[in-house]
Short mmCIF file of C-alpha atoms in Angstrom, two decimals:
data_model
loop_
_atom_site.label_atom_id
_atom_site.label_comp_id
_atom_site.label_asym_id
_atom_site.label_seq_id
_atom_site.Cartn_x
_atom_site.Cartn_y
_atom_site.Cartn_z
CA MET A 1 7.77 -20.58 32.17
CA ARG A 2 5.66 -18.22 30.10
CA PRO A 3 7.52 -17.09 26.95
CA GLU A 4 6.77 -13.40 27.56
CA LEU A 5 8.79 -13.56 30.79
CA LEU A 6 11.85 -14.67 28.83
CA LYS A 7 11.53 -11.94 26.21
CA GLY A 8 14.45 -9.55 26.38
CA HIS A 9 16.56 -11.87 28.53
CA LEU A 10 17.39 -14.76 26.21
CA ASP A 11 20.53 -13.15 24.76
CA ALA A 12 21.95 -12.48 28.23
CA LEU A 13 21.18 -16.04 29.34
CA LEU A 14 22.90 -17.51 26.29
CA LEU A 15 25.96 -15.31 26.79
CA ALA A 16 26.11 -16.35 30.46
CA VAL A 17 25.90 -20.05 29.56
CA LEU A 18 28.82 -19.64 27.16
CA GLU A 19 30.96 -17.67 29.62
CA PRO A 20 32.67 -20.73 31.18
CA GLY A 21 33.74 -22.01 27.76
CA PRO A 22 32.67 -23.20 24.31
CA GLN A 23 29.67 -25.49 23.96
CA HIS A 24 27.79 -27.07 21.09
CA GLY A 25 24.16 -26.12 20.59
CA TYR A 26 22.56 -29.02 22.41
CA ALA A 27 24.92 -28.49 25.37
CA VAL A 28 23.81 -24.84 25.50
CA ILE A 29 20.19 -25.99 25.75
CA GLU A 30 21.12 -28.49 28.48
CA SER A 31 23.09 -25.83 30.39
CA LEU A 32 20.07 -23.52 30.36
CA ARG A 33 17.88 -26.36 31.63
CA ALA A 34 20.32 -27.56 34.29
CA GLY A 35 21.32 -24.08 35.45
CA SER A 36 17.69 -23.14 35.99
CA ASP A 37 16.64 -26.41 37.66
CA GLY A 38 14.50 -27.20 34.63
CA THR A 39 12.65 -23.90 34.48
CA LEU A 40 14.32 -22.85 31.22
CA ASP A 41 13.55 -25.88 29.09
CA LEU A 42 13.72 -24.10 25.75
CA PRO A 43 13.09 -25.65 22.34
CA THR A 44 15.76 -25.72 19.65
CA GLY A 45 13.56 -23.41 17.57
CA THR A 46 14.09 -20.72 20.19
CA VAL A 47 17.76 -21.28 21.02
CA TYR A 48 19.38 -21.82 17.62
CA PRO A 49 17.97 -18.68 15.95
CA ALA A 50 19.13 -16.68 18.97
CA LEU A 51 22.62 -18.19 18.75
CA HIS A 52 22.78 -17.31 15.05
CA ARG A 53 21.62 -13.76 15.79
CA LEU A 54 24.29 -13.37 18.48
CA GLU A 55 26.90 -14.66 16.06
CA ARG A 56 25.85 -12.17 13.37
CA ALA A 57 26.14 -9.43 16.00
CA GLY A 58 29.70 -10.53 16.81
CA LEU A 59 28.91 -11.45 20.41
CA ILE A 60 29.67 -15.13 19.91
CA GLY A 61 31.75 -17.06 17.40
CA SER A 62 31.44 -20.62 16.21
CA ASP A 63 33.55 -23.42 14.79
CA TRP A 64 32.63 -26.72 13.23
CA GLU A 65 34.10 -29.86 14.74
CA THR A 66 33.64 -33.57 14.19
CA VAL A 67 32.94 -35.75 17.20
CA GLY A 68 32.24 -39.44 16.80
CA GLY A 69 31.90 -39.00 13.06
CA ARG A 70 29.25 -36.30 13.43
CA ARG A 71 29.74 -32.63 12.67
CA ARG A 72 28.56 -30.12 15.22
CA ARG A 73 28.94 -26.41 15.69
CA THR A 74 30.57 -25.17 18.86
CA TYR A 75 29.80 -21.66 20.10
CA ARG A 76 32.10 -19.42 22.15
CA LEU A 77 31.91 -15.98 23.70
CA THR A 78 33.87 -13.19 21.97
CA GLY A 79 35.39 -10.16 23.67
CA ALA A 80 32.39 -8.12 22.55
CA GLY A 81 30.14 -10.81 23.98
CA GLN A 82 31.92 -10.67 27.32
CA ALA A 83 31.46 -6.88 27.42
CA ALA A 84 27.78 -7.23 26.48
CA LEU A 85 27.31 -9.82 29.22
CA GLY A 86 28.74 -7.37 31.75
CA GLU A 87 26.26 -4.74 30.59
CA HIS A 88 23.36 -7.21 30.76
CA ARG A 89 24.37 -8.14 34.31
CA ALA A 90 24.51 -4.52 35.45
CA LEU A 91 21.08 -3.80 33.96
CA TRP A 92 19.67 -6.99 35.47
CA ASP A 93 21.00 -6.10 38.92
CA GLU A 94 19.33 -2.70 38.74
CA PHE A 95 16.06 -4.06 37.35
CA SER A 96 15.80 -7.02 39.72
CA ALA A 97 16.53 -4.83 42.75
CA ALA A 98 13.72 -2.46 41.73
CA VAL A 99 11.25 -5.29 41.10
CA THR A 100 12.19 -7.01 44.36
CA ALA A 101 11.70 -3.75 46.24
CA LEU A 102 8.20 -3.44 44.82
CA LEU A 103 7.04 -7.04 44.79
CA GLY A 104 8.97 -8.30 47.77
CA SER A 105 7.70 -5.90 50.38
CA GLY A 106 4.88 -4.10 48.66
CA ILE A 107 4.77 -0.59 47.28
CA ARG A 108 5.57 2.11 49.75
CA ARG A 109 3.52 5.25 49.56
CA ALA A 110 5.34 8.51 49.05
CA PRO A 111 5.10 10.85 52.04
CA ALA A 112 2.30 13.39 51.69
#
């Protein structure tokens, strides 16, 4: 997928991936990949800065845990993040319906 197509949607995708429950960073990346049938195979250099930005904004929280002797950070959706995800979904529904109307069946000419 071309990076410019993802621009503006990454935050919503990350919030959606965290909606079912907390996940560590690598699991977030795997959820994006699996949920998109491999289309969203994003590098850590894209995902982790976005997770940190969302955390600074209060949309996600994180906790450190130790699993198998290794420390890892687990991310979770906050109440503000859940509200933001709802807003992203509403905007996406409106946008995707408009794009589908234009690209799916061609542009209709306005009556003269």
